[in-house]
Short mmCIF file of C-alpha atoms and ligand atoms in Angstrom, two decimals:
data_model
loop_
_atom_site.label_atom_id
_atom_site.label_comp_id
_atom_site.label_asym_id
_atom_site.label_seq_id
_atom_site.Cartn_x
_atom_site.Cartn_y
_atom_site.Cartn_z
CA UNK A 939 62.32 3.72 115.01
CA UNK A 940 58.97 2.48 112.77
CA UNK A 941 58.28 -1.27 112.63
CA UNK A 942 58.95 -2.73 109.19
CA UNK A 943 58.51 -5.31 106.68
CA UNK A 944 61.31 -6.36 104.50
CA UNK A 945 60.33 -8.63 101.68
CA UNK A 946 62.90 -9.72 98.70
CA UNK A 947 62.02 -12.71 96.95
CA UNK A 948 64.15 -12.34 93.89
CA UNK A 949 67.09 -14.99 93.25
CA UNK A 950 70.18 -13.12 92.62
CA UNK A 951 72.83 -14.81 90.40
CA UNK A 952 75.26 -12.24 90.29
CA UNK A 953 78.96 -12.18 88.35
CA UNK A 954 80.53 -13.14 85.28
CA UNK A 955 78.76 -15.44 82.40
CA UNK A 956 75.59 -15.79 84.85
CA UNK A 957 73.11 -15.19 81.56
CA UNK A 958 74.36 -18.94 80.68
CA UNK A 959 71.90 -19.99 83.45
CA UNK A 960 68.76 -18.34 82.41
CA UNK A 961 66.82 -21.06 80.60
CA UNK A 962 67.51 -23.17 84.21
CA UNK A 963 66.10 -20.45 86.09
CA UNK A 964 62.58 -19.94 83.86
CA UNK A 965 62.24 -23.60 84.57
CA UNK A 966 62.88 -23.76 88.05
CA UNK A 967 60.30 -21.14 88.34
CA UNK A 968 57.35 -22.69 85.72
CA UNK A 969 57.97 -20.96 82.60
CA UNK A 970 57.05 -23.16 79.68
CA UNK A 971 56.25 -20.10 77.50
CA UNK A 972 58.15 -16.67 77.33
CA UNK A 973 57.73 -12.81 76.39
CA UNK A 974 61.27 -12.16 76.18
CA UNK A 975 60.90 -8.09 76.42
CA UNK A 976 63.79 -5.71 75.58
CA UNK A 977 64.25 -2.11 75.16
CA UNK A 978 65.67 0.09 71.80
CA UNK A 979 68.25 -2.38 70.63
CA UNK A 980 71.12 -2.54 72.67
CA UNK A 981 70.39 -6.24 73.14
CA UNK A 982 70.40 -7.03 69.89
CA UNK A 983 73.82 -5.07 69.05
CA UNK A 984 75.54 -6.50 72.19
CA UNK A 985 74.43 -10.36 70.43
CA UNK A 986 72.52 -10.91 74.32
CA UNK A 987 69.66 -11.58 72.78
CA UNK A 988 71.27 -13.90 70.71
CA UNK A 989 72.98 -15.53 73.53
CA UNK A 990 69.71 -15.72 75.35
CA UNK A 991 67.51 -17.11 72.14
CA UNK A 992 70.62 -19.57 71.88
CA UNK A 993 70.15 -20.64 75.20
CA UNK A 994 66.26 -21.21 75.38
CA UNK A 995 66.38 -23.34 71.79
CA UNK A 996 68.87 -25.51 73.46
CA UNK A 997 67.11 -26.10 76.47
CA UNK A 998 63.84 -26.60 74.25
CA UNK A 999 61.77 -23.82 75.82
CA UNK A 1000 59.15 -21.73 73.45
CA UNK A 1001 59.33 -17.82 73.11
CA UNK A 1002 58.09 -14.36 71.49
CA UNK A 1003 60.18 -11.51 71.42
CA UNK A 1004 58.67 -8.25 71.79
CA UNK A 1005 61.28 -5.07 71.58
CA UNK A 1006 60.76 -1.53 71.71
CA UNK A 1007 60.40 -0.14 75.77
CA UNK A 1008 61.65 3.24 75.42
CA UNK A 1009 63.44 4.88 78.17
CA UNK A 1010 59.99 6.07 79.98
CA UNK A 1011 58.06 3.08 78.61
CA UNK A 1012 54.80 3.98 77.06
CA UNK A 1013 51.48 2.17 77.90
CA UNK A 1014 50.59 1.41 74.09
CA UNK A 1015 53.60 -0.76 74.19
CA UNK A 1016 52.32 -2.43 77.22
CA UNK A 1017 48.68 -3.00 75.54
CA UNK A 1018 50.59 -4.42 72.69
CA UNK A 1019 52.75 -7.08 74.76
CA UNK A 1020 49.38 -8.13 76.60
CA UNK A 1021 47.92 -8.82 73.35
CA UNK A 1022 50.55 -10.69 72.44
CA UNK A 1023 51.00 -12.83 75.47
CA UNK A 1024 47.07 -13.76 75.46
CA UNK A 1025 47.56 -14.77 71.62
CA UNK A 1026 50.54 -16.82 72.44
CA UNK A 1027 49.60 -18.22 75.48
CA UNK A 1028 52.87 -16.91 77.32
CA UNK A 1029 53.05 -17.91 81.20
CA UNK A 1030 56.94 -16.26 81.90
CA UNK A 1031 57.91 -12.85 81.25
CA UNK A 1032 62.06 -12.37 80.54
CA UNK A 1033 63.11 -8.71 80.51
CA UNK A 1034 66.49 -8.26 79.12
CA UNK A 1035 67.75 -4.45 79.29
CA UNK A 1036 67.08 -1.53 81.88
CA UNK A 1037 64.32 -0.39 84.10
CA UNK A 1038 62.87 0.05 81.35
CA UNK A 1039 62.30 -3.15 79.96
CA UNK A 1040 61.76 -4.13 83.29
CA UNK A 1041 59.01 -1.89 84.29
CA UNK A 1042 56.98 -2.44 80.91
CA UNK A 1043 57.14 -6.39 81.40
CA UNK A 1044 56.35 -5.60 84.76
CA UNK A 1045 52.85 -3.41 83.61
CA UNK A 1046 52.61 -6.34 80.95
CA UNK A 1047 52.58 -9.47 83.55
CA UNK A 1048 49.74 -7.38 85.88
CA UNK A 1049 47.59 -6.69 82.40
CA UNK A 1050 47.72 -10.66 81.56
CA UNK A 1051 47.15 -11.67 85.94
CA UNK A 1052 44.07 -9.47 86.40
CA UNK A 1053 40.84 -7.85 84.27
CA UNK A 1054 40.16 -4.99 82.73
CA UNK A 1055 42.80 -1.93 81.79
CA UNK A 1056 46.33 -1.98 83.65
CA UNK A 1057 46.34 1.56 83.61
CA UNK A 1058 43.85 1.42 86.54
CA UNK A 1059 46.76 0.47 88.97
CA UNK A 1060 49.08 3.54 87.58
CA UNK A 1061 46.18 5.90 88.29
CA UNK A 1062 45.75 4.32 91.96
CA UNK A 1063 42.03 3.42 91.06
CA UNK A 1064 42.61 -0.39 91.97
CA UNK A 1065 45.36 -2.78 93.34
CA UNK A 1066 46.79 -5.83 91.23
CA UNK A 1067 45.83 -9.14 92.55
CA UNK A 1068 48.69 -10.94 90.59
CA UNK A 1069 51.52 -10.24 88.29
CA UNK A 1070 52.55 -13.18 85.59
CA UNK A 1071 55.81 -14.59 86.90
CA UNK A 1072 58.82 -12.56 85.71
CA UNK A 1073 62.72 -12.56 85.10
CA UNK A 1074 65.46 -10.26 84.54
CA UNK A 1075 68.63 -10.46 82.82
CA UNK A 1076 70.03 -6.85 83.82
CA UNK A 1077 72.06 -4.23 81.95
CA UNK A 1078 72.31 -1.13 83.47
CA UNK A 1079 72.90 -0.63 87.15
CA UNK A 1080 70.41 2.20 88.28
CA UNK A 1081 66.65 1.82 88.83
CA UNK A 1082 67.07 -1.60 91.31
CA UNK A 1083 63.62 -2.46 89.56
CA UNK A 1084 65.45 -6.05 89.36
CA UNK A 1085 64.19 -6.48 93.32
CA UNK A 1086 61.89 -3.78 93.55
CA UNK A 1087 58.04 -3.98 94.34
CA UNK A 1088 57.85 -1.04 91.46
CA UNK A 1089 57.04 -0.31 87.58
CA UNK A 1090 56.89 3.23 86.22
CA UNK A 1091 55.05 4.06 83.11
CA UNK A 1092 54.19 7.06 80.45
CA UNK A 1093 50.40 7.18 79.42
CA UNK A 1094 51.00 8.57 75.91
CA UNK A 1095 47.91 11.11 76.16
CA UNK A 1096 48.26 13.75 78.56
CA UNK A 1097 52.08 12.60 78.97
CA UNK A 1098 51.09 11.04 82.56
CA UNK A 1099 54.34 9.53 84.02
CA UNK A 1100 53.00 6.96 86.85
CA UNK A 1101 54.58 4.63 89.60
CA UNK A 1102 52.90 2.02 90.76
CA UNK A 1103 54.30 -0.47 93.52
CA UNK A 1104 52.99 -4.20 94.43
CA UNK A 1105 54.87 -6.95 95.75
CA UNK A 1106 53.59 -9.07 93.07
CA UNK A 1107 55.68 -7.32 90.46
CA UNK A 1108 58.78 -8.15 92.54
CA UNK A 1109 61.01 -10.31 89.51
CA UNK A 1110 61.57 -14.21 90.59
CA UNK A 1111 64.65 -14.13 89.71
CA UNK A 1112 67.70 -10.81 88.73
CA UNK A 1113 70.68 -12.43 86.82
CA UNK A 1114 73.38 -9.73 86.79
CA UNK A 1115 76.66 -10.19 85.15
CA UNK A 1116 78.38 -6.84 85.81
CA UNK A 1117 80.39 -7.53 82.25
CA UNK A 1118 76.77 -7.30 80.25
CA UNK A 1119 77.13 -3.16 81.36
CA UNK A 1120 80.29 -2.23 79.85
CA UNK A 1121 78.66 -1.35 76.62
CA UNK A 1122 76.75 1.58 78.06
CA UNK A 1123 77.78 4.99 76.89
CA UNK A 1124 78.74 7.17 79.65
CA UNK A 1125 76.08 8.97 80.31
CA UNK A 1126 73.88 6.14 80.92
CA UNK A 1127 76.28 4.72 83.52
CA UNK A 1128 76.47 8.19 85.06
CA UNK A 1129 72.54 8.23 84.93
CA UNK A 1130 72.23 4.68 86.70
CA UNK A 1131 74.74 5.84 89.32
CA UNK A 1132 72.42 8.82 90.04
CA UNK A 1133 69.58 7.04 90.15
CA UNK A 1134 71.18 4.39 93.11
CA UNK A 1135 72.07 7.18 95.07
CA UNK A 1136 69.03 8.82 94.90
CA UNK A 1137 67.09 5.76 96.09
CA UNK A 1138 68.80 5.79 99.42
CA UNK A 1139 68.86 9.45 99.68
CA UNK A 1140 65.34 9.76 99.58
CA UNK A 1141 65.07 6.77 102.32
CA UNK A 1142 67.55 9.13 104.24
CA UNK A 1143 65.86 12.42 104.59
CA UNK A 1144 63.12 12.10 106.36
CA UNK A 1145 62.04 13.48 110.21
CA UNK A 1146 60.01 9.95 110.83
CA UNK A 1147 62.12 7.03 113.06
CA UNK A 1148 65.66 6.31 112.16
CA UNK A 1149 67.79 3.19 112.83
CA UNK A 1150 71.46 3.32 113.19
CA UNK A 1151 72.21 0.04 111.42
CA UNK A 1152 70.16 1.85 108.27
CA UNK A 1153 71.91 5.12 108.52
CA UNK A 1154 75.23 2.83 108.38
CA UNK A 1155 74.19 0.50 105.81
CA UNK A 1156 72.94 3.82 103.82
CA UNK A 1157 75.73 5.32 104.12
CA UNK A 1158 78.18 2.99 103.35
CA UNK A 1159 76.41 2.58 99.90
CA UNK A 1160 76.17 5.99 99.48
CA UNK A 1161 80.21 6.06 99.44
CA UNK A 1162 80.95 3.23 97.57
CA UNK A 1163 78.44 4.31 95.04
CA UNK A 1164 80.45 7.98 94.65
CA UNK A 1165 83.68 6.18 94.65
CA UNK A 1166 82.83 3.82 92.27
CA UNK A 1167 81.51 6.21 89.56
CA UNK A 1168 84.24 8.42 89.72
CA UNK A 1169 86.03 4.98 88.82
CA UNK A 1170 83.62 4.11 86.23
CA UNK A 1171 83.93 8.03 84.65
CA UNK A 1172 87.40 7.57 84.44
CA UNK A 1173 87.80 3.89 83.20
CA UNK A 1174 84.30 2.45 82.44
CA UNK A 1175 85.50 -1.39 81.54
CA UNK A 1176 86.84 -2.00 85.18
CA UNK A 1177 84.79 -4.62 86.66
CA UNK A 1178 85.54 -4.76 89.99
CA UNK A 1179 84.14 -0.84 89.85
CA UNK A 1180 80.84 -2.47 87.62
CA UNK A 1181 79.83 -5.32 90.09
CA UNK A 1182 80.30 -2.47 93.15
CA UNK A 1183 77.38 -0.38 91.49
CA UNK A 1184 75.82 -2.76 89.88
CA UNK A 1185 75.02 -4.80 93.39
CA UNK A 1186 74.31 -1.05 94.97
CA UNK A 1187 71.72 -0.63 92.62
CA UNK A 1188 69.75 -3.26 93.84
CA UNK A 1189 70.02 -3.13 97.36
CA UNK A 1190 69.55 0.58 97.06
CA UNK A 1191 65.82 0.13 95.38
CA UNK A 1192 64.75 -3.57 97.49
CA UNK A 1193 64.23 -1.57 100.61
CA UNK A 1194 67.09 -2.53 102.78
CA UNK A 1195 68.32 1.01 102.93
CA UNK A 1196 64.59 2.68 104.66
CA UNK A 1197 63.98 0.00 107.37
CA UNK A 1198 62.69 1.36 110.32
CA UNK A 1199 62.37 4.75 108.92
CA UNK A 1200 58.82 6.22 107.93
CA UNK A 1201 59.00 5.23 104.73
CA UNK A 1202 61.22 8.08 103.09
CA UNK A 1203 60.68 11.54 100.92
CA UNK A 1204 60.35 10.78 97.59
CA UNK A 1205 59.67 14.00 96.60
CA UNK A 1206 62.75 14.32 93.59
CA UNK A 1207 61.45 11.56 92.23
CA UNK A 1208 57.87 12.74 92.30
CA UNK A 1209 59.23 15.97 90.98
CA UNK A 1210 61.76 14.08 88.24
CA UNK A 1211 58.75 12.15 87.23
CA UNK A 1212 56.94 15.29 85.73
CA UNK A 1213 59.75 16.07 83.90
CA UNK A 1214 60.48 12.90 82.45
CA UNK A 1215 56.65 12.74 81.28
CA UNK A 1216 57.16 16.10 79.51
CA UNK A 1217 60.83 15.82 78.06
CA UNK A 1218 61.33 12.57 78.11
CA UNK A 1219 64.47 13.45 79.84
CA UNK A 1220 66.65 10.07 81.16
CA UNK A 1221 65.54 9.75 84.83
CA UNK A 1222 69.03 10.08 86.66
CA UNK A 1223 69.87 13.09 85.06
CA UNK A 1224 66.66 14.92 85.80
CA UNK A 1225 67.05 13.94 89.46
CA UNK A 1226 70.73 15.42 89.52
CA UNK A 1227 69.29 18.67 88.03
CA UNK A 1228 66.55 18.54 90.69
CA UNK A 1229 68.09 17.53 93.53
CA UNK A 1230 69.93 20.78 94.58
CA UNK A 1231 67.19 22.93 94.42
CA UNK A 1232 64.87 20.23 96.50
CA UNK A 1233 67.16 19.84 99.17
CA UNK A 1234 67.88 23.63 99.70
CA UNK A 1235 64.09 24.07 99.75
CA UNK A 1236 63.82 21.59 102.24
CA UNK A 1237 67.04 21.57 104.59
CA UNK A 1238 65.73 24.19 107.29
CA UNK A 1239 63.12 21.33 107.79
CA UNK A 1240 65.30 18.32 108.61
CA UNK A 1241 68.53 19.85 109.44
CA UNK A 1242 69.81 17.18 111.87
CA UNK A 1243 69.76 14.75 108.65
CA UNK A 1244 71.69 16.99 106.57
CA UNK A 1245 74.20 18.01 108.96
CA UNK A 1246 74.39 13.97 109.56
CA UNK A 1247 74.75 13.58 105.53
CA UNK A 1248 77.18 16.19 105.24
CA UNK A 1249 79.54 14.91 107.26
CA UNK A 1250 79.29 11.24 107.33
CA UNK A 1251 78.92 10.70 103.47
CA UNK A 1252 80.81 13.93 101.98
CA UNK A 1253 83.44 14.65 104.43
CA UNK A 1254 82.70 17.78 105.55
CA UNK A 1255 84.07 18.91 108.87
CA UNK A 1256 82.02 19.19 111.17
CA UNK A 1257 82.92 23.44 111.87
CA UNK A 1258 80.34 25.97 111.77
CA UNK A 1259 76.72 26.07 112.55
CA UNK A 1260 74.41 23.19 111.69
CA UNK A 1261 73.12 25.30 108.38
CA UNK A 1262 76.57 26.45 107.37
CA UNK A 1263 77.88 22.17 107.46
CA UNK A 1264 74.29 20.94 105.94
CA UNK A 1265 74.74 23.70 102.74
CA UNK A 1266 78.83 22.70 102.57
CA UNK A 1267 77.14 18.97 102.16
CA UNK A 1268 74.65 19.96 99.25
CA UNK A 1269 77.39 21.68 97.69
CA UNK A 1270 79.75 18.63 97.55
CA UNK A 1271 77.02 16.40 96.30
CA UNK A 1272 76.41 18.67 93.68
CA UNK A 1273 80.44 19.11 92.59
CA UNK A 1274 80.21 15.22 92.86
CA UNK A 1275 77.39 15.63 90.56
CA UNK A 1276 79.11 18.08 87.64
CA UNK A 1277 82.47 15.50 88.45
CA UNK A 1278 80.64 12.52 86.82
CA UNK A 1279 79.19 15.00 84.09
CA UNK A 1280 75.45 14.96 85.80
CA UNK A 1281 72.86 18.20 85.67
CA UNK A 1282 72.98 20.45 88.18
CA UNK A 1283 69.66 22.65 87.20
CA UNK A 1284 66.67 22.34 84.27
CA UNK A 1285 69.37 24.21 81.76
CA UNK A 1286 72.45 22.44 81.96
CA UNK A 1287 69.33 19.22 81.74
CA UNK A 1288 68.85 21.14 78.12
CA UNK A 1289 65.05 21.78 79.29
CA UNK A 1290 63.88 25.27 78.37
CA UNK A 1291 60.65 25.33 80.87
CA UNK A 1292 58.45 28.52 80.28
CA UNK A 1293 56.34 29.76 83.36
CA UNK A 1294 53.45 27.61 82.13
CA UNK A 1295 55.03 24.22 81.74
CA UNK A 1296 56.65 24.72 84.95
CA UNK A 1297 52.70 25.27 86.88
CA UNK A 1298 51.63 22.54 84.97
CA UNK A 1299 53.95 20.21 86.13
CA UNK A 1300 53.52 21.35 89.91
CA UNK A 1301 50.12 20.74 89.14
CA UNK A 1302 50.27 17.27 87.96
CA UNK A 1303 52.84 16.27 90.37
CA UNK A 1304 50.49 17.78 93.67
CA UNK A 1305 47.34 15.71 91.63
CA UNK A 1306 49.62 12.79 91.29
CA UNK A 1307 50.31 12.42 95.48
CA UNK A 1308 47.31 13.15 96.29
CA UNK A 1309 47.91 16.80 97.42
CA UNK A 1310 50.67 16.47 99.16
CA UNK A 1311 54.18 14.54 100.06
CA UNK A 1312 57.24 14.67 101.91
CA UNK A 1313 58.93 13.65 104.60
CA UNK A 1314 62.02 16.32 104.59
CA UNK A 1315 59.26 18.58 103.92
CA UNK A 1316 55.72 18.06 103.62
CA UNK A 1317 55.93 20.04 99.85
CA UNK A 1318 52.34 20.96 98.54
CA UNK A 1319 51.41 22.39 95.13
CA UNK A 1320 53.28 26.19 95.57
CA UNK A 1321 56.27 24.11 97.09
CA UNK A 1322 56.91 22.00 94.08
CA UNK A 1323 56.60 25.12 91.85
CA UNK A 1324 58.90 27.09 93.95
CA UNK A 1325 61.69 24.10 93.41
CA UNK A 1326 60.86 23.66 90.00
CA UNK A 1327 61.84 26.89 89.38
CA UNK A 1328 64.78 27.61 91.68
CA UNK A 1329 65.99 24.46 89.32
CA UNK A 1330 65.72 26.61 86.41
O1 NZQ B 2646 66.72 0.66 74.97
P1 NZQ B 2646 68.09 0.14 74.72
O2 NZQ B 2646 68.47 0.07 73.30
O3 NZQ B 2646 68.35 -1.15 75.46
O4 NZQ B 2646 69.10 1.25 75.32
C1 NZQ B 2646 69.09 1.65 76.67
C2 NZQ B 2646 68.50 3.04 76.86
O5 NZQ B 2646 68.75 3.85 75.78
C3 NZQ B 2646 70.52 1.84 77.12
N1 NZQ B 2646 71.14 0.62 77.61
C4 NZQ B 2646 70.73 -0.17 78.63
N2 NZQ B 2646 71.63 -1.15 78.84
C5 NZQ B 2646 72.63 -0.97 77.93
C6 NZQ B 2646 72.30 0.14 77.14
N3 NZQ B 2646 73.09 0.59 76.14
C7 NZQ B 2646 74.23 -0.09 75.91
N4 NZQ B 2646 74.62 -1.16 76.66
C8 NZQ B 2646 73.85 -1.62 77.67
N5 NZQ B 2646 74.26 -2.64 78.42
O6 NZQ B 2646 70.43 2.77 78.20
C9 NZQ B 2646 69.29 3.60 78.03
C10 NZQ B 2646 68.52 3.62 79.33
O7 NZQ B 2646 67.90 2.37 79.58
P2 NZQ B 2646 66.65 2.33 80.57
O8 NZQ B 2646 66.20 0.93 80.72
O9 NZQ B 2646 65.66 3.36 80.15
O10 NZQ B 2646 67.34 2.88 81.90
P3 NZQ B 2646 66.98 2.78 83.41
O11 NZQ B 2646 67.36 1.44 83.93
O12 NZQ B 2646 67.59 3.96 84.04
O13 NZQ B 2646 65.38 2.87 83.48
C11 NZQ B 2646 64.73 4.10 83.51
C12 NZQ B 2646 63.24 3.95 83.73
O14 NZQ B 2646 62.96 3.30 84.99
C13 NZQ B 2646 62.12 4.14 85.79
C14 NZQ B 2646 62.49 5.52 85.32
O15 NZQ B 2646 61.55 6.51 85.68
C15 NZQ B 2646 62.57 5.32 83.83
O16 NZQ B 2646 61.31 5.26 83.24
N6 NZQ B 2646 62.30 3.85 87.23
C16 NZQ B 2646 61.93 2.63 87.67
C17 NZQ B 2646 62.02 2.26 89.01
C18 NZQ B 2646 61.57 0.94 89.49
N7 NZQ B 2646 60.89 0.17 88.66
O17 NZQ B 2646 61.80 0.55 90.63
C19 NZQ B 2646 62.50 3.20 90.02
C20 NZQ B 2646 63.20 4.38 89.47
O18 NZQ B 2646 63.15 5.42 90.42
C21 NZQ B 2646 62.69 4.89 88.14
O19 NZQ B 2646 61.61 5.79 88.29
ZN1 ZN B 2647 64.85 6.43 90.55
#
């Protein structure tokens, strides 16, 4: 068992009609002037933003509106909203929308709190010493970046796809009405549902320190998260089903599910990143198509975990050797996988790697941790090509 820090500022105001509150909160928290930030429009259809613009004029508080964070936001968009923000002398940042919108008013709030470019703290050459004060109003359940310490974004040249974590960034306050998700299309929900899954998983796999209230906490989530999507695939306007994942996806991403572990894997997400920078593929499904071919890679190496996985979170009886129950687990995650209409490899993902892109991603991906990462498996360069094709 590692020693730990556990740090979640954010106010949650979860359930139904919470967006009512939101000029309340940017007050209680400074904001005189906001960069409301959205994504590609779905705020606009839904009438959110409407509700939201509503709800500031009443309450008398200035804004700009900056839209257009694209599912793997782009930096240019995040020079742009800095620009903006200096001109209009913005001290609050709202994002309304997805990871996202999140993460790109997340890059946007350390460009306006410290000098020179914000890129510098995606490419690890310096930390942030400040982040402009942000909110969320959420609408997908997936990434958890409403709590998290992290913001991942897409450098247009050279298609670099970069995390970069700070507790600064951490959002002041994550309203979540479970209702404001019912308008995603499917895919997106099963994406989001992915994505919270993954989060613990990679917490879970790892040969550092374990706890057993983290194992149970993980695991719990990792259940209610499965059950809840095969709800959600099957009837996507039940709410009760909504709030479940939509409450995982935070606690999955604000670090309650690694405490006292040695900080987690990571590697499918190092490994999804790459792909996502390339294809532009949506970030849950690329980890589904990944995930197999990571874990089979790696199982030999931290077989007590996946035996443990296999039959606390999938049911699997525990008959057989250790190898034989870990593989029976893989293979129900996967089946879970195709059930909610998820990726299993790079094809059914509709990415047609050649040889080539495949090396250059490993190559990126090994230059983007430094060499090497994993705690399942410490995976170097020939590692991440070897799963990067098996995913094929
Ligand atoms: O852009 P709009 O028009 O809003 O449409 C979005 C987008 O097309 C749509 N959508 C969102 N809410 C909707 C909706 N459509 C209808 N009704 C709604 N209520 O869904 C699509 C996906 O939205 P996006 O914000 O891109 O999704 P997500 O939340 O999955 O964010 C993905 C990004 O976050 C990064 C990913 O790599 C990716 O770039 N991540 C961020 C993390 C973090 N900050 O902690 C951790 C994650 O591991 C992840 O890497
Ligand atoms: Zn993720």
């Amino acid at each position: 068992m590692f020693g730990f820090q556990y740090y979640t500022p954010t106010q949650v105001v979860f359930g139904k009609g919470t967006e009512s509150k939101v000029a309340e909160l940017i007050r209680t928290y400074g904001g005189t002037k906001v960069l409301i930030h959205y994504g590609g429009g779905s705020v606009v259809r839904s009438g959110l933003l409407k509700k939201v613009t509503d709800t500031l004029d009443a309450a008398g508080i200035a804004y700009v509106t900056l839209g257009g964070a694209v599912p793997n936001p782009r930096l240019g968009l995040v020079y742009q909203g800095i620009e903006l923000c200096r001109k209009e002398g913005v001290d609050f940042l709202l994002a309304v929308g997805g990871g996202s919108a999140i993460d790109s008013a997340k890059a946007i709030g350390y460009g306006m709190a410290n000098e020179g470019d914000v890129w510098d703290f995606y490419d690890y050459k310096r930390k942030a010493t400040g982040c402009l004060p942000l909110g969320v109003i959420l609408t997908i359940a997936a990434t958890g970046s409403e709590m998290s310490d992290s913001s991942v974004i897409t450098k247009e040249e050279g298609l670099v796809k970069r995390g970069y974590s700070s507790d600064y960034g951490r959002p002041k306050f994550a309203i979540m009405n479970p209702e404001l998700t019912m308008t995603l299309p499917d895919y997106q929900t099963a994406c989001g549902c992915t994505d919270i899954l993954m989060h613990t998983l990679e917490r879970y796999f790892t040969n550092g320190g374990n706890m057993e209230i983290t194992d149970a906490l993980a695991e719990g989530l990792l259940r209610t998260v499965m059950k809840n999507a095969e709800i959600l695939a099957r009837d996507p306007q039940n709410y009760d089903a909504r709030a479940e994942v939509m409450w995982a996806g935070s606690l999955s991403h604000n670090g309650l599910t690694g405490c006292g572990n040695d900080g987690g894997d990571w590697m499918t997400h190092k490994l999804e990143h790459e792909l996502g920078g390339l294809y532009d593929v949506a970030h849950g499904a690329g980890l589904a198509a990944l995930w197999g071919s990571w874990a089979r890679y790696v199982c030999g190496d931290c077989l007590p975990r996946f035996r443990q996985f296999a039959v606390n979170v999938m049911g699997i009886a525990p008959e057989g050797t250790d190898e034989e129950i870990a593989l029976k687990g893989i293979e129900a995650l996967e089946d879970f996988f195709r059930r909610i209409h998820m990726p299993t490899n790079l094809r059914e993902l509709g990415v047609n790697a050649t040889e080539e892109d495949l090396a250059t991603m490993a190559h990126k991906c090994a230059v983007g941790v430094n060499g090497a990462k994993g705690s399942a498996k410490l995976l170097r360069e020939e590692d991440m090509l070897a799963i990067f094709r098996a995913s094929r």
